[in-house]
mmCIF file of C-alpha atoms and ligand atoms in Angstrom:
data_model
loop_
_atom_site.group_PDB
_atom_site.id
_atom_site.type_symbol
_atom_site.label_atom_id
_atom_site.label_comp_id
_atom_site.label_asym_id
_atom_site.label_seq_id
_atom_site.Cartn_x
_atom_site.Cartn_y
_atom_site.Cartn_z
ATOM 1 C CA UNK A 232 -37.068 11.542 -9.983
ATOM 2 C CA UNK A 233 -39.740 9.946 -7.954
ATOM 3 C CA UNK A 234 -43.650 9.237 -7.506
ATOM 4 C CA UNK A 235 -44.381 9.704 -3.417
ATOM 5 C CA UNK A 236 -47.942 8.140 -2.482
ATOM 6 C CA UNK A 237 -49.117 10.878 0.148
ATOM 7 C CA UNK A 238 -51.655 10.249 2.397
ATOM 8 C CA UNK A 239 -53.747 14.008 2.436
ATOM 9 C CA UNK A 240 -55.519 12.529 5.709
ATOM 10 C CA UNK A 241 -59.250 12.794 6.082
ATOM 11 C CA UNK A 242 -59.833 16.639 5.342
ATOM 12 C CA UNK A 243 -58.316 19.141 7.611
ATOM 13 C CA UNK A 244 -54.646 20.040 6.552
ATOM 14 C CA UNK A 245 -53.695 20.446 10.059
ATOM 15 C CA UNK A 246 -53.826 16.310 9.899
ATOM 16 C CA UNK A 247 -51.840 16.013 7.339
ATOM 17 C CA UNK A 248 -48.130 14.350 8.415
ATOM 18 C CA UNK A 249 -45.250 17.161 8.253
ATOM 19 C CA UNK A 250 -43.701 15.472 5.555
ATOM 20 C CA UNK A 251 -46.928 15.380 3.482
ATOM 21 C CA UNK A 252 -47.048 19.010 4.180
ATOM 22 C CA UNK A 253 -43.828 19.715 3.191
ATOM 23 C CA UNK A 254 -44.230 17.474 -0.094
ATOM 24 C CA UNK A 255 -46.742 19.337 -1.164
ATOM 25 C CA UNK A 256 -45.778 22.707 -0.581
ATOM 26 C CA UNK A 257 -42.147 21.850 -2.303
ATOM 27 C CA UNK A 258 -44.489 19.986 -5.403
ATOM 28 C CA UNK A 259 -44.581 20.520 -8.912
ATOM 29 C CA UNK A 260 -46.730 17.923 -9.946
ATOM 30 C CA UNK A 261 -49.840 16.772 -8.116
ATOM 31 C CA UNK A 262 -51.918 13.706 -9.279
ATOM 32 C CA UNK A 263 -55.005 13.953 -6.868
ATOM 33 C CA UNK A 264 -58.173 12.210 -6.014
ATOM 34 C CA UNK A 265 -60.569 14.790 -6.573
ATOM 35 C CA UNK A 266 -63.961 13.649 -4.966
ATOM 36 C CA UNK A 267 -62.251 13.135 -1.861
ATOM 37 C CA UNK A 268 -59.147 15.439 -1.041
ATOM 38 C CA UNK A 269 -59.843 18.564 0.436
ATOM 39 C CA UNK A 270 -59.476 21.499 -1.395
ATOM 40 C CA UNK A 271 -57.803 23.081 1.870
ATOM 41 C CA UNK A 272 -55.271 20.521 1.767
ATOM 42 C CA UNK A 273 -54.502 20.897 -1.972
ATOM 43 C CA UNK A 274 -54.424 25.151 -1.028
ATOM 44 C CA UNK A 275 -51.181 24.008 0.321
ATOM 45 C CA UNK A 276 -50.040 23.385 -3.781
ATOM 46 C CA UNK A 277 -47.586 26.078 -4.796
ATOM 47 C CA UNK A 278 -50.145 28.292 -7.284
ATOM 48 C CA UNK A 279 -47.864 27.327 -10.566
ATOM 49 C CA UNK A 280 -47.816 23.102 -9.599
ATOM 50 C CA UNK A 281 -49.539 21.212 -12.394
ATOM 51 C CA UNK A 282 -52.613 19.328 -10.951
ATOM 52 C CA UNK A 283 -54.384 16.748 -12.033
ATOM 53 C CA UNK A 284 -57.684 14.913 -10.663
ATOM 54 C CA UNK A 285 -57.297 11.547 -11.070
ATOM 55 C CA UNK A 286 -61.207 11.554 -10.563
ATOM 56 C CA UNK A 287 -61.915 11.158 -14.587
ATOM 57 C CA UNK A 288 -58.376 9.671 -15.493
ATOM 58 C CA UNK A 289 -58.029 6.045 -16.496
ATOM 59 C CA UNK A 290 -55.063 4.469 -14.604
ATOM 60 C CA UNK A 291 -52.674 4.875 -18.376
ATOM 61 C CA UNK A 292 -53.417 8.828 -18.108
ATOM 62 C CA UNK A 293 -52.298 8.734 -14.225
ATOM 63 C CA UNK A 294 -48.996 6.870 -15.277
ATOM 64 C CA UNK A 295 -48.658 8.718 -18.265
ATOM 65 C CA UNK A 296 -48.330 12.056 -16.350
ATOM 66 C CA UNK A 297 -45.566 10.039 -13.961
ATOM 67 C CA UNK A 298 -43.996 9.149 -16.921
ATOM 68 C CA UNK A 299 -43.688 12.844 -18.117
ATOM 69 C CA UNK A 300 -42.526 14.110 -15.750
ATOM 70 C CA UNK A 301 -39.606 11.427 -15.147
ATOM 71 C CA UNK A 302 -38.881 12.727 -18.847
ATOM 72 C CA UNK A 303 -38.741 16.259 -17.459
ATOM 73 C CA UNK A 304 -36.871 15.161 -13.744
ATOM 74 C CA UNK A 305 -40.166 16.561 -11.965
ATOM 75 C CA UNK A 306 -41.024 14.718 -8.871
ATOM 76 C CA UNK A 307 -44.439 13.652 -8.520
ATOM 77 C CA UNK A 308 -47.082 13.519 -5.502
ATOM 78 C CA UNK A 309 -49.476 11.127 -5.922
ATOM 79 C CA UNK A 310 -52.335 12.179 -3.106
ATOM 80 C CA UNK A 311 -54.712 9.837 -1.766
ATOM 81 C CA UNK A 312 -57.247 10.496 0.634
ATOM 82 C CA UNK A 313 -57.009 8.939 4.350
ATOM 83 C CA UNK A 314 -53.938 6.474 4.604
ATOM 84 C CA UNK A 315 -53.030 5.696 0.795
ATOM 85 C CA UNK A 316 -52.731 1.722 1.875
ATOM 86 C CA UNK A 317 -56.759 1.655 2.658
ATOM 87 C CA UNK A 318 -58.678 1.417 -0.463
ATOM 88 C CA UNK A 319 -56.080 3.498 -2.119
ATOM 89 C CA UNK A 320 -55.796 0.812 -5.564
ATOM 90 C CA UNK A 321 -52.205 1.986 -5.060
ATOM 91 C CA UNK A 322 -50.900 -1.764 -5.740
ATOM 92 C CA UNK A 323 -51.555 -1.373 -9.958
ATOM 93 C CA UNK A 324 -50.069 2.476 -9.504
ATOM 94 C CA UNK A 325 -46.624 0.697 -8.706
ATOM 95 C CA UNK A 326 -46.693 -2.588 -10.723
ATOM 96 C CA UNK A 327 -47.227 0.241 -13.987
ATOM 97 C CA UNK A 328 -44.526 2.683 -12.424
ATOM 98 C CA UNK A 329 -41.980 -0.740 -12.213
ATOM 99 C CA UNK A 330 -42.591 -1.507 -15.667
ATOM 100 C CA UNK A 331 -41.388 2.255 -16.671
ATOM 101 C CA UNK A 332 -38.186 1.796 -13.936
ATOM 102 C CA UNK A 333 -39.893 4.737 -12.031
ATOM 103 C CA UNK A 334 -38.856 5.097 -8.098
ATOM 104 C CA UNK A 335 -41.377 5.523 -5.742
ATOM 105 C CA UNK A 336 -41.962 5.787 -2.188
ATOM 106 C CA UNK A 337 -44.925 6.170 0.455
ATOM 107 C CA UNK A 338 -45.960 8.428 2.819
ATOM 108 C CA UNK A 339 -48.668 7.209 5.456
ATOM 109 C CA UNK A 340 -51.512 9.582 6.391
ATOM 110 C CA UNK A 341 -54.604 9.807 9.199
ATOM 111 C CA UNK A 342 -56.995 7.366 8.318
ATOM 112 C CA UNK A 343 -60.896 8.661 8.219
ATOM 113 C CA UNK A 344 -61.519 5.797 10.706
ATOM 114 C CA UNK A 345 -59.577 7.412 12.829
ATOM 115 C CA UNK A 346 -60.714 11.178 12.091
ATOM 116 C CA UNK A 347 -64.217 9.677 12.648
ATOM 117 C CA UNK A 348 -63.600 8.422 16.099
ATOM 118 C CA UNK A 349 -61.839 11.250 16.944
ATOM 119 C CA UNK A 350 -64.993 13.455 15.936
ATOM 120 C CA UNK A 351 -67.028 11.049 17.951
ATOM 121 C CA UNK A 352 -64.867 10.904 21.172
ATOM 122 C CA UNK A 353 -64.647 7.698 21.147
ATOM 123 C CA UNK A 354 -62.667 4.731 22.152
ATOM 124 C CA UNK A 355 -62.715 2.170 19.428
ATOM 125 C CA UNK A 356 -61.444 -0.557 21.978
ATOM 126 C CA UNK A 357 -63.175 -1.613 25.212
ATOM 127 C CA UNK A 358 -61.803 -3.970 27.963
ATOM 128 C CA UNK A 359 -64.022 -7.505 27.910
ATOM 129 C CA UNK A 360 -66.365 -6.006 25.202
ATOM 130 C CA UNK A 361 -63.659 -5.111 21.840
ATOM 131 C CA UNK A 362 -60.329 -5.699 21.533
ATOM 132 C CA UNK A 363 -60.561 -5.991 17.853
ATOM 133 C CA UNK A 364 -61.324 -2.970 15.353
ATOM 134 C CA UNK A 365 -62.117 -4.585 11.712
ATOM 135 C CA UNK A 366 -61.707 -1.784 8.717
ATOM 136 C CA UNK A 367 -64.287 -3.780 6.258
ATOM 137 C CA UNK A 368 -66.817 -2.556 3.509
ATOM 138 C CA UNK A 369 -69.346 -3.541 1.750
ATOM 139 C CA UNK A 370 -69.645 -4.857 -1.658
ATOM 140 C CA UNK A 371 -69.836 -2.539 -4.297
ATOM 141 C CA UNK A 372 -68.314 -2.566 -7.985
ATOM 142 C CA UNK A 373 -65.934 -4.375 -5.938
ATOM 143 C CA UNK A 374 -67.124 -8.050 -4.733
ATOM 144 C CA UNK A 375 -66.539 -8.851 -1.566
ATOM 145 C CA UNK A 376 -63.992 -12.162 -1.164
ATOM 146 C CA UNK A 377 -65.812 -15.218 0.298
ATOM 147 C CA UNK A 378 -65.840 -15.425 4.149
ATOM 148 C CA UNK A 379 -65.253 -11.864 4.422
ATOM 149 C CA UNK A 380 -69.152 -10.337 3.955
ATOM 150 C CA UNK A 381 -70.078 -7.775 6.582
ATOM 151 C CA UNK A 382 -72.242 -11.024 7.616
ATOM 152 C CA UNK A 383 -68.871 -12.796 8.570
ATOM 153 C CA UNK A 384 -67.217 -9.464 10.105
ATOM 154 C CA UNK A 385 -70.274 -8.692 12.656
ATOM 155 C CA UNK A 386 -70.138 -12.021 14.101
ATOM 156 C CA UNK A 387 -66.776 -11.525 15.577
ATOM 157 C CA UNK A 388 -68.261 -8.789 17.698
ATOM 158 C CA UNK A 389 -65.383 -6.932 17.318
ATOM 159 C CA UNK A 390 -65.640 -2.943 16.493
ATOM 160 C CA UNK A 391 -66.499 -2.184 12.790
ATOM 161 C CA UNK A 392 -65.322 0.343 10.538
ATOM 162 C CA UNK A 393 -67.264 0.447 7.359
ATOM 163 C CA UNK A 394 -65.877 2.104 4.449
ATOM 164 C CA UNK A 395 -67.890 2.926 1.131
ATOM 165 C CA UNK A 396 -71.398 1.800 2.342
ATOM 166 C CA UNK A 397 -73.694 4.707 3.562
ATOM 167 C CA UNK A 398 -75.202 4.403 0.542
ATOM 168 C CA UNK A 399 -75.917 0.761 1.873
ATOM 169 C CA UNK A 400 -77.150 1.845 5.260
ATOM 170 C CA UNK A 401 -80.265 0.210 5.455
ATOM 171 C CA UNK A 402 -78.486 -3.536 4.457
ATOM 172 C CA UNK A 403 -75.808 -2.767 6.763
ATOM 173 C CA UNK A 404 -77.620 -1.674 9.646
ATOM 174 C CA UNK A 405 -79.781 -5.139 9.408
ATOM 175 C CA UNK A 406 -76.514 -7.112 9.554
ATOM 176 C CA UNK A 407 -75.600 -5.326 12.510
ATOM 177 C CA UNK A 408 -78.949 -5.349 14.562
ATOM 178 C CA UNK A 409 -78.691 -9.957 13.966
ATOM 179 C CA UNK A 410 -75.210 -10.325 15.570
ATOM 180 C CA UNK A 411 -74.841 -6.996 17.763
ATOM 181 C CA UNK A 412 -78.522 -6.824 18.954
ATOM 182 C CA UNK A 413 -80.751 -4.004 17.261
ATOM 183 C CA UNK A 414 -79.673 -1.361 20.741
ATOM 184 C CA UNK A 415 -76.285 -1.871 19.592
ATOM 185 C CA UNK A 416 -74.408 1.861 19.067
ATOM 186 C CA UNK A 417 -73.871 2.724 15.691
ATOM 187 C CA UNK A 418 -72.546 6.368 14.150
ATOM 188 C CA UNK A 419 -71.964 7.625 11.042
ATOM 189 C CA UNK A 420 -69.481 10.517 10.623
ATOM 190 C CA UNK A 421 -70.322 12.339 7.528
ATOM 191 C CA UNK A 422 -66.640 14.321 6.158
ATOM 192 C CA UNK A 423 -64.765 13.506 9.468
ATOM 193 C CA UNK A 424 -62.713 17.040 10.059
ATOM 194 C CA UNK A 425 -64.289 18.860 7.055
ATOM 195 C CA UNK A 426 -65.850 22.063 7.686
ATOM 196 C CA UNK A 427 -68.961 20.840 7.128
ATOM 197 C CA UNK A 428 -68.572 17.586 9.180
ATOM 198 C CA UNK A 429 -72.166 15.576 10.319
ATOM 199 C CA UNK A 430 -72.687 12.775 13.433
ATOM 200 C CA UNK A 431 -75.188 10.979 13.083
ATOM 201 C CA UNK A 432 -75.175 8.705 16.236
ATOM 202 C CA UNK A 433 -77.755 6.113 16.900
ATOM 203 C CA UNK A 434 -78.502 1.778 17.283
ATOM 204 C CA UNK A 435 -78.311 -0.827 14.368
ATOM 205 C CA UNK A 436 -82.223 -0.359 14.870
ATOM 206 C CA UNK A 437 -82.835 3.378 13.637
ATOM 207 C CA UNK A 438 -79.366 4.303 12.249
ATOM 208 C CA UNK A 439 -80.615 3.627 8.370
ATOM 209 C CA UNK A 440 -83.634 6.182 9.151
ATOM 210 C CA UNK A 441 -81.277 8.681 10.933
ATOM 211 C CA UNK A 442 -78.633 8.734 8.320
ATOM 212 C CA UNK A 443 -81.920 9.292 5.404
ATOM 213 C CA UNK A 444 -83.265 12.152 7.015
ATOM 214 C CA UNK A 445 -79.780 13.629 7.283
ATOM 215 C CA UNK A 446 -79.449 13.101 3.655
ATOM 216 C CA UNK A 447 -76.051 11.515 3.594
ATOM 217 C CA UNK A 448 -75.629 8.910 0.471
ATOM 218 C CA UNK A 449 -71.265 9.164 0.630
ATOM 219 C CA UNK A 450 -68.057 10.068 2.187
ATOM 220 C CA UNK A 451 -69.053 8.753 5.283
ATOM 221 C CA UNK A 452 -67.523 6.129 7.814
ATOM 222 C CA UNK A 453 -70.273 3.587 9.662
ATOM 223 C CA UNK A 454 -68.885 2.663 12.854
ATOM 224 C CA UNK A 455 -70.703 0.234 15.217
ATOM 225 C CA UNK A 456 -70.096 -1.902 18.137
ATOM 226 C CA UNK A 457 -70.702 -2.228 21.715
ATOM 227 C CA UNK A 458 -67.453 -0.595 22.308
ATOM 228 C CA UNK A 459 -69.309 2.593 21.691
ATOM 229 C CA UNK A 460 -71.762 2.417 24.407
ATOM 230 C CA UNK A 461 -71.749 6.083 25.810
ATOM 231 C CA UNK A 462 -72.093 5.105 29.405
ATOM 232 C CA UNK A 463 -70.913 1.902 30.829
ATOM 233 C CA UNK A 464 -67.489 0.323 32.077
ATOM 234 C CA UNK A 465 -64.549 2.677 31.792
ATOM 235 C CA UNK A 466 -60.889 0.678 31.410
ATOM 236 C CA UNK A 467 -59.622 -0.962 33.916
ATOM 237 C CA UNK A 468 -56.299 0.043 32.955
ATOM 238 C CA UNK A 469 -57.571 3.386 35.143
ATOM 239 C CA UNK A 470 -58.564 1.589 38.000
ATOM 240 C CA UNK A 471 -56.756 1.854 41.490
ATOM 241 C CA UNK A 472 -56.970 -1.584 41.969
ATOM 242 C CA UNK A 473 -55.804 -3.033 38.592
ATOM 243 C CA UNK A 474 -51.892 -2.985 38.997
ATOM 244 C CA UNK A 475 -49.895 -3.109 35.874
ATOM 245 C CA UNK A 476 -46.181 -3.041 34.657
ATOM 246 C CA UNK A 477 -46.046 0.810 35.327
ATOM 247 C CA UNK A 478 -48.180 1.067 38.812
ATOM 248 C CA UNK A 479 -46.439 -2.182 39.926
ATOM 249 C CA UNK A 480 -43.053 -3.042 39.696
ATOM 250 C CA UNK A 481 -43.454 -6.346 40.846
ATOM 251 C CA UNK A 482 -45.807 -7.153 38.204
ATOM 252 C CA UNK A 483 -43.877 -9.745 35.868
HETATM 253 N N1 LIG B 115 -57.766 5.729 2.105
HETATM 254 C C1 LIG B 115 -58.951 6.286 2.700
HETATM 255 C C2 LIG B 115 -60.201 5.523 2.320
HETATM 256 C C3 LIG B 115 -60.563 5.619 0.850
HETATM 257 S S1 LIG B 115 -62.054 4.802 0.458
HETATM 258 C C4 LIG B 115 -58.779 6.383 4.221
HETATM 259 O O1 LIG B 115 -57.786 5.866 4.760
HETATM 260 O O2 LIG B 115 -59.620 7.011 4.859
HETATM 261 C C5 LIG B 115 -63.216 6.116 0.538
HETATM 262 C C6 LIG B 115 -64.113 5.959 1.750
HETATM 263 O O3 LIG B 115 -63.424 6.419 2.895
HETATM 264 C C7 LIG B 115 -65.397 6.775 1.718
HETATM 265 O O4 LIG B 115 -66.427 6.103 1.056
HETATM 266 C C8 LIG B 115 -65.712 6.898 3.188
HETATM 267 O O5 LIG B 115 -66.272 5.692 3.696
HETATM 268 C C9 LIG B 115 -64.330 7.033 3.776
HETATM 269 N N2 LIG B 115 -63.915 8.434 3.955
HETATM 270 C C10 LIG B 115 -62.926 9.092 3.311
HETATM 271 N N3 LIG B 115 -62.783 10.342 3.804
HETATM 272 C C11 LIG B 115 -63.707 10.460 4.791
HETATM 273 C C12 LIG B 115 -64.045 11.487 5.711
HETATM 274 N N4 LIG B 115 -63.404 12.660 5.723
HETATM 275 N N5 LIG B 115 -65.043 11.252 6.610
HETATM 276 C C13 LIG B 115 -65.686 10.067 6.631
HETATM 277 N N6 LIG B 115 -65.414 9.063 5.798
HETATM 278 C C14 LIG B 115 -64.439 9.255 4.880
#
């Protein structure tokens, strides 16, 4: 018997690994985050699998239910949204299935940093402008660890990807327009590959006002950085006149 940690990607179920796919349409037992996990994704369930939202379960009813079924022999799939090592609080899962003796494995999944910069065509790293990408948040019922406020993150310059802080939008969008200049390109991707999947694209200067009037207060990804610009130097990588180890043999 084992717990797998399945990454259910950001939405669509065509983004979902094949070996998530196939876990859950062999699975007998599904522990899911409800708020976030598409319902598309958990259509993939055989009809008779127990399910359970892990939504209004404390973390002894999650590992009671692992424990229950490693009475019965059932495998369980433990379904995160995203990648389950982001944000997943998948760390105390494990430490409470080692104290039972209960196996358990992971299965990675498509980020919703990713899914968002897929929805926004873009390339999160830019020759001379990013070469960093920085998957940060802001504090919430979680404190953020000294040295590591948004504050610290934007002065790096490098491309942001802010989890859990629409709802923070205004606050963020200030700490952006000091270190990235208030013209700086920021998006929000509201339910990155969901049906019903919003861009709101704009600067640290009018994001907050944009992402208001589009009424979106969660499950959205903030990215921002001059790596977004729309227009403006395209890689050199592309270039005729940039050689590299696959245009140039002799290159070292
Ligand atoms: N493990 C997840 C993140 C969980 S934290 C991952 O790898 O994506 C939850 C936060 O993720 C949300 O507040 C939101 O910022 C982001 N998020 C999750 N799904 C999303 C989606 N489909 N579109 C945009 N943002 C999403």
């Amino acid at each position: 018997m084992k717990v797998t940690f399945v990454g259910a990607g950001p939405g669509d179920p065509e983004l979902l690994t094949l070996k998530a796919a196939r876990l859950l349409r062999e699975c007998r037992c599904c522990v899911y985050a409800g708020s976030l996990v598409s319902p598309e994704v958990l259509a993939l369930l055989p009809a008779d699998a127990e399910t359970h939202d892990s939504a209004g379960m404390t973390l002894e009813e999650t590992t009671a239910v692992c424990k229950d079924a490693s009475e019965r022999n059932i495998d369980v799939v433990r379904l995160h949204t995203g990648d389950p090592s982001i944000y997943g609080a998948i760390r105390e899962q494990m430490e409470e299935l080692d104290k039972l003796g209960i196996d358990y494995d992971v299965v990675p999944g498509v980020s919703s940093f990713q899914a968002a910069a897929a929805a926004l065509r873009a390339e999160l790293t830019a020759p001379e402008v990013s070469q960093t990408i920085i998957l940060t948040r802001t504090s919430g019922r979680t404190p953020m660890p000294a040295g590591q406020e948004l504050e610290e993150m934007a002065r790096t310059h490098a491309t942001l990807c802010v989890f859990l802080s629409v709802h923070q939008m205004p606050k963020v969008a200030a700490t952006l327009a000091t270190h990235y200049g208030a013209d700086c390109p920021v998006a929000v991707v509201y339910r990155a590959s969901w049906p019903d999947q919003l861009i709101v694209k704009g600067t640290a200067a009018d994001i907050a006002e944009k992402v208001a009037a589009a009424g979106i207060g969660k499950t959205a990804m903030i990215v921002a950085g001059r790596a977004l610009e729309w227009s403006g130097a395209v890689s050199r990588l592309y270039d005729a006149g940039f050689s590299h180890g696959y245009r140039d043999a002799k290159q070292p």
